[in-house]
CSV table of C-alpha atoms and ligand atoms in Angstrom, one decimal:
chain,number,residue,atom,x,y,z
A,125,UNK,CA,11.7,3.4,-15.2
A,126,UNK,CA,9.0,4.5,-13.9
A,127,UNK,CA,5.8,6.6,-15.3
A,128,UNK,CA,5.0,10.2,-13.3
A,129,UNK,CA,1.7,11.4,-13.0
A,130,UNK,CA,1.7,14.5,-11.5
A,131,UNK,CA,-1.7,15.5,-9.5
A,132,UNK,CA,-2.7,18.4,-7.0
A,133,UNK,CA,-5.2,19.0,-4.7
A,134,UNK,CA,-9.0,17.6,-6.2
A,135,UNK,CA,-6.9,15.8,-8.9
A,136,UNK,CA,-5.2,13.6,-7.2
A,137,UNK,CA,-8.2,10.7,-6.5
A,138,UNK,CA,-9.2,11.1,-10.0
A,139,UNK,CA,-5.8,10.4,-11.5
A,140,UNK,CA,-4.8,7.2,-9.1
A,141,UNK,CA,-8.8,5.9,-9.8
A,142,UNK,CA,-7.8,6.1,-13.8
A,143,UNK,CA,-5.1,3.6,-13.6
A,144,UNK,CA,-8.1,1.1,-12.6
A,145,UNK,CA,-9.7,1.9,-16.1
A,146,UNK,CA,-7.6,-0.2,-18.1
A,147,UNK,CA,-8.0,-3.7,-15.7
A,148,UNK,CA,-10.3,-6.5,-15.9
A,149,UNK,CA,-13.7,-5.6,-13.7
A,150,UNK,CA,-12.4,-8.8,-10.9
A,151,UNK,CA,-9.1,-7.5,-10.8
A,152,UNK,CA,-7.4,-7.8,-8.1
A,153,UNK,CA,-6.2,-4.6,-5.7
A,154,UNK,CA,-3.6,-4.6,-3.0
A,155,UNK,CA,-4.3,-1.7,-0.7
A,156,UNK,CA,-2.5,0.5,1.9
A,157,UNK,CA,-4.1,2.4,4.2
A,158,UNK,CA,-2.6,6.2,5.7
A,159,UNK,CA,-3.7,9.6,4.5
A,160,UNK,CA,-2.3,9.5,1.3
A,161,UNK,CA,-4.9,7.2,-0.2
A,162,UNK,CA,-7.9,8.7,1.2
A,163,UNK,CA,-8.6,10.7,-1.9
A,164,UNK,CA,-8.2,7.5,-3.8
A,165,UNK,CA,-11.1,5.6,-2.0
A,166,UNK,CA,-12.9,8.8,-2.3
A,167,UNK,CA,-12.8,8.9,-5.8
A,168,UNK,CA,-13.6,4.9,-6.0
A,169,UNK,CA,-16.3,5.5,-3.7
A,170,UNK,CA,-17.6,8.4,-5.7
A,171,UNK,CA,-17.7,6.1,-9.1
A,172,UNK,CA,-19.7,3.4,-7.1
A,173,UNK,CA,-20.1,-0.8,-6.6
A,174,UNK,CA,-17.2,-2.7,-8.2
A,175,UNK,CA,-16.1,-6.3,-8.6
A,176,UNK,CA,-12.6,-6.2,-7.7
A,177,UNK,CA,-10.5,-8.3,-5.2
A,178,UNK,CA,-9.1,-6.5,-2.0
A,179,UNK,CA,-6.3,-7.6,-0.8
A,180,UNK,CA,-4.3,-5.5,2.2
A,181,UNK,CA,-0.9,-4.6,2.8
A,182,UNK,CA,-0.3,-4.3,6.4
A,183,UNK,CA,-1.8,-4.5,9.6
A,184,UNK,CA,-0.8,-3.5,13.4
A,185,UNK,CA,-0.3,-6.8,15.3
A,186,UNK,CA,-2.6,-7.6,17.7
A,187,UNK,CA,-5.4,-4.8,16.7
A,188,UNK,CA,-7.0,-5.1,13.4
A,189,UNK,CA,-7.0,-1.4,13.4
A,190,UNK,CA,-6.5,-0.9,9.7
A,191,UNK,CA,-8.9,-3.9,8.9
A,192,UNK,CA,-11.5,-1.5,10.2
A,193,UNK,CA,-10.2,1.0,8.3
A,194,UNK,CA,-10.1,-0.7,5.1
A,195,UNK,CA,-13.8,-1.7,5.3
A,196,UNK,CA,-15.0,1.2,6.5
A,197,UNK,CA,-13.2,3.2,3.4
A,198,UNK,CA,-14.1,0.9,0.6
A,199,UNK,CA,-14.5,-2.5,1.1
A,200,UNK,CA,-18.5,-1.8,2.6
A,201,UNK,CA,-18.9,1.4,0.3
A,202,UNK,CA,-18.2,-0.5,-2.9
A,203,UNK,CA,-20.3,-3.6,-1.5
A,204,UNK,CA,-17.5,-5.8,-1.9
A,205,UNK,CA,-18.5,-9.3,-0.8
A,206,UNK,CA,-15.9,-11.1,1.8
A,207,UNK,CA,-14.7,-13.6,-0.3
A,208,UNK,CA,-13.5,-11.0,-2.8
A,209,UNK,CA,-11.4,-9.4,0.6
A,210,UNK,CA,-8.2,-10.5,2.1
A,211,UNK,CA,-7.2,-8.8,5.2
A,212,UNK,CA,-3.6,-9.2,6.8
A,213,UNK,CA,-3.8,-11.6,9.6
A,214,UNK,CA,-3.7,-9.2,12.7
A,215,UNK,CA,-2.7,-12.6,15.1
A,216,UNK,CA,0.6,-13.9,15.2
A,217,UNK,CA,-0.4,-17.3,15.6
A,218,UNK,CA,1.9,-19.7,13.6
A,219,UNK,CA,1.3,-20.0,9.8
A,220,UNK,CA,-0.6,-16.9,9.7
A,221,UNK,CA,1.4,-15.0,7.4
A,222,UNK,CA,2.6,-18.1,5.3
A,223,UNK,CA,-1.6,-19.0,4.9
A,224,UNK,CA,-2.0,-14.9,3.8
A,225,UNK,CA,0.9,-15.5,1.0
A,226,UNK,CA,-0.8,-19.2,-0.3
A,227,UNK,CA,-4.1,-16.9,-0.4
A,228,UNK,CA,-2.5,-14.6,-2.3
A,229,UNK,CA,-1.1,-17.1,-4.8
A,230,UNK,CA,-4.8,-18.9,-4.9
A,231,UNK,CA,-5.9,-15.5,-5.9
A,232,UNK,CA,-3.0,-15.5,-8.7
A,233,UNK,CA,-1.2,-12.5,-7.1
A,234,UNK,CA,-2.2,-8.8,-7.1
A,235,UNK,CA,-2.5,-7.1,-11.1
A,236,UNK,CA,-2.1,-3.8,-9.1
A,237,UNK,CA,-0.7,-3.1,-5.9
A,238,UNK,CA,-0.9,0.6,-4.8
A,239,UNK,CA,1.5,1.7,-2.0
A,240,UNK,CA,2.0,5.0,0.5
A,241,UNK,CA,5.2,6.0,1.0
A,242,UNK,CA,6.8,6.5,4.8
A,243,UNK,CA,9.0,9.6,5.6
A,244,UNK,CA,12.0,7.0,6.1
A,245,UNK,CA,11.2,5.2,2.6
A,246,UNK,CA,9.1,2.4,4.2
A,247,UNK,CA,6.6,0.3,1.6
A,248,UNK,CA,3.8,-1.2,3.6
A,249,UNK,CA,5.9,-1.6,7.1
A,250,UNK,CA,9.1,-2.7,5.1
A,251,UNK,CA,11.2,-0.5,7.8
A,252,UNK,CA,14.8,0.3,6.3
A,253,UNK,CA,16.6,-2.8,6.5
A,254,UNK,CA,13.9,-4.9,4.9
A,255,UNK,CA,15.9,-6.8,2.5
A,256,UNK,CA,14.1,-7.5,-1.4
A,257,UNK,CA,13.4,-11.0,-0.7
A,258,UNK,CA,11.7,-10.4,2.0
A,259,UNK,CA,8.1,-11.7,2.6
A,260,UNK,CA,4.9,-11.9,4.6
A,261,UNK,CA,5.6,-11.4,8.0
A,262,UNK,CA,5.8,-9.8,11.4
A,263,UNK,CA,8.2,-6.3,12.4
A,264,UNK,CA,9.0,-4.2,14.9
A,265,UNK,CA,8.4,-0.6,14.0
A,266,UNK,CA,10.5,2.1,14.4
A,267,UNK,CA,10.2,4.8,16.9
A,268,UNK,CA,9.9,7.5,13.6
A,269,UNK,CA,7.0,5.3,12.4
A,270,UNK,CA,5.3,5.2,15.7
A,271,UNK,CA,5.3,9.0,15.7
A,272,UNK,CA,4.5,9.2,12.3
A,273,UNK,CA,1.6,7.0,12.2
A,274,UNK,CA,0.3,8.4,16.3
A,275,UNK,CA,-1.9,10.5,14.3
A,276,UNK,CA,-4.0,7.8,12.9
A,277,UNK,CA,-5.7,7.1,16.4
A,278,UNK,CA,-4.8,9.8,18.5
A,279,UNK,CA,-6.4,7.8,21.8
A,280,UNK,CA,-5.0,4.5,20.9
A,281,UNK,CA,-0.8,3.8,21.2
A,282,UNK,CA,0.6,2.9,18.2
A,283,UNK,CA,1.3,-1.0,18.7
A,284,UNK,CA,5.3,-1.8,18.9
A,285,UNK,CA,4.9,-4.9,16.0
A,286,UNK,CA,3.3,-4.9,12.9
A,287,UNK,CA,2.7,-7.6,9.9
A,288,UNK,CA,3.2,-6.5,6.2
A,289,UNK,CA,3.1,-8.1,2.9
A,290,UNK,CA,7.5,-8.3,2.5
A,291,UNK,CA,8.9,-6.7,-0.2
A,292,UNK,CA,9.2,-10.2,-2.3
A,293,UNK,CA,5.8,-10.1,-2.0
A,294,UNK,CA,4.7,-6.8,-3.0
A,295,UNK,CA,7.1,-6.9,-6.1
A,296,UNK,CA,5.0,-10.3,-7.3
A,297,UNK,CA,2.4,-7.7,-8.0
A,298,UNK,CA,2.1,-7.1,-11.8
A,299,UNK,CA,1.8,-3.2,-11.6
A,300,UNK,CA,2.5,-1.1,-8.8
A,301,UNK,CA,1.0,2.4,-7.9
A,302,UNK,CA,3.0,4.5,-5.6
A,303,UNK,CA,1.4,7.3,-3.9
A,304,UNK,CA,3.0,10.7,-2.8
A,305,UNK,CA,1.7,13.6,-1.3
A,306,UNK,CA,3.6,16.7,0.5
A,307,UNK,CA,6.8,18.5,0.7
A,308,UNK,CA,8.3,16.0,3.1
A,309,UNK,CA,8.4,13.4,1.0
A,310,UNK,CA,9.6,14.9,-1.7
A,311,UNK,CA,13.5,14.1,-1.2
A,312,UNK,CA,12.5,10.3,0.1
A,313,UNK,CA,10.9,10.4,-2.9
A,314,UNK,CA,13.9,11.2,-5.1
A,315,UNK,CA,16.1,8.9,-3.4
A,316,UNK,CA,13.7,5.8,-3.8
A,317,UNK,CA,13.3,6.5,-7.6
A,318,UNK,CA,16.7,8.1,-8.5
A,319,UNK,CA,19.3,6.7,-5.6
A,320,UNK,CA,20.9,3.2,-5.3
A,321,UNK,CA,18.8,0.6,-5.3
A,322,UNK,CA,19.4,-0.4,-0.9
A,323,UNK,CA,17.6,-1.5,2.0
A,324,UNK,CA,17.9,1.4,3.7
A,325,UNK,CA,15.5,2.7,1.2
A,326,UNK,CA,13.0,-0.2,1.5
A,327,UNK,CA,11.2,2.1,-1.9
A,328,UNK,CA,13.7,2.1,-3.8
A,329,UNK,CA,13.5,-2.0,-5.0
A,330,UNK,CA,10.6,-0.4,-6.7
A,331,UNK,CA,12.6,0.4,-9.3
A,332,UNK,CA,12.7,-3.7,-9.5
A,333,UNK,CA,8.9,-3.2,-10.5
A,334,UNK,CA,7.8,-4.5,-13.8
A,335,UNK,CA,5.5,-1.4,-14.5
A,336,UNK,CA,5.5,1.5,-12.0
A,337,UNK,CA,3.0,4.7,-11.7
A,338,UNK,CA,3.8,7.1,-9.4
A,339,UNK,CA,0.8,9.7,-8.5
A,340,UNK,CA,2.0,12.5,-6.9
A,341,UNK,CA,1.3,16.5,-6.3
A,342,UNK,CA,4.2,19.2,-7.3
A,343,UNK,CA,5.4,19.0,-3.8
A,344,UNK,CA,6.3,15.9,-3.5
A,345,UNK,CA,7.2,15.7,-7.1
A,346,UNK,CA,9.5,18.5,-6.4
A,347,UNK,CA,12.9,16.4,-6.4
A,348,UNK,CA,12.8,14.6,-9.4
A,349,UNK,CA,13.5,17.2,-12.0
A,350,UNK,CA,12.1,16.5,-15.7
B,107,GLP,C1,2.2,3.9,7.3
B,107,GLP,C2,1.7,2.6,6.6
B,107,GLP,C3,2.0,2.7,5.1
B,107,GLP,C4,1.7,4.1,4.6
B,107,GLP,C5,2.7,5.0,5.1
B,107,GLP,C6,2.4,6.5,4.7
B,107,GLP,O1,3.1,3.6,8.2
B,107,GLP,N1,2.2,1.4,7.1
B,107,GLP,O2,1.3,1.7,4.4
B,107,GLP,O3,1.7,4.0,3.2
B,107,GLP,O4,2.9,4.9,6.5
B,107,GLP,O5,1.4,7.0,5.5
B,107,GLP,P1,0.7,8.4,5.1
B,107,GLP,O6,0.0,8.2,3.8
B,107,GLP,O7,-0.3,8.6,6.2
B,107,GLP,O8,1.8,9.4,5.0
């Protein structure tokens, strides 16, 4: 089950920004980064300062790359403080993702995690194969990722390893909000919210979610009938 907000063009920031209305003013807000959320921090940053916790979803290993991004987007624009922001440790040293996760817990877990979605039905850098119980740690992209994602940074190689929040993890989160833009994602789409629940859809255990949102324009929203 899952509720569909459908949202094009100058719409789309506004309607993924509403689903913030109903929360507590520290709540607190896992984040992706990608294009698809950029209207999202647009909007945030058009409705000014908050008090909400930041907490990220993913990170290239080695570079802190989206980090940057992050803080660049929202975490300086809304004046959020750095004790209110939990970045993904970009390091592997040892421990590093198991001292994000008891963080996370300190924190009491995210009340809303939004999410991009990848072309092969990755969530965060869950790559198909990830399995549901899967948590905090470090993966080895694949090469349709590194393509997809070459964009980002045009003069930078897309590192080979990345860490991500696991899917275990991201489903702790007490609302999720998946994001969706574009035709090409519209039958990835379908099959993570209408096929078998599978690993080779890492999107499709949202439909283990206890309350899911999904904000996406008519083209991605194209495959999944009424
Ligand atoms: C990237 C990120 C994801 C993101 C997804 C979609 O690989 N790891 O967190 O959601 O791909 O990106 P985009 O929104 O740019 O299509």
């Amino acid at each position: 089950m899952y509720e569909l907000h459908i949202a094009d063009a100058d719409a789309f920031g506004p309607a993924a920004a509403d689903l913030l209305l109903g929360l507590l003013p520290d709540a607190c807000l896992g984040l992706p980064t990608g294009h698809t959320p950029l209207p999202l921090y647009a909007e945030l940053r058009r409705r000014g300062a908050a008090a909400w916790r930041l907490v990220m979803l993913d990170e290239y290993l080695g570079e802190a790359r989206f980090q940057a991004w992050l803080r660049e987007a929202i975490v300086a624009p809304l004046g959020i403080p750095e004790e209110r922001f939990l970045p993904m440790p970009a390091a592997a040293a040892p421990g590093a993702c198991e001292d994000f996760e008891r963080r996370l817990r300190t924190w009491g877990g995210c009340d809303l995690q939004f999410l991009g979605l990848g072309a092969n039905g990755h969530i965060g850098f869950n790559e198909p194969g990830s399995e549901r119980d899967s948590r905090t740690r470090v993966v080895t992209l694949t090469p349709a990722t590194a393509r997809a994602n070459a964009g980002y940074w045009p003069n930078a190689p897309v590192p080979e390893q990345a860490v991500t929040q696991g899917i275990g993890t991201i489903l702790e989160a007490r609302r999720h909000c998946l994001l969706v833009r574009g035709a090409a994602k519209a039958a990835i789409l379908a099959a993570a919210l209408r096929g078998p629940v599978t690993s080779a859809v890492p999107a499709s255990f949202l439909q283990f979610s206890p309350a899911l949102t999904v904000v996406a324009d008519s083209a991605a929203a194209a495959g999944l009938g009424r």
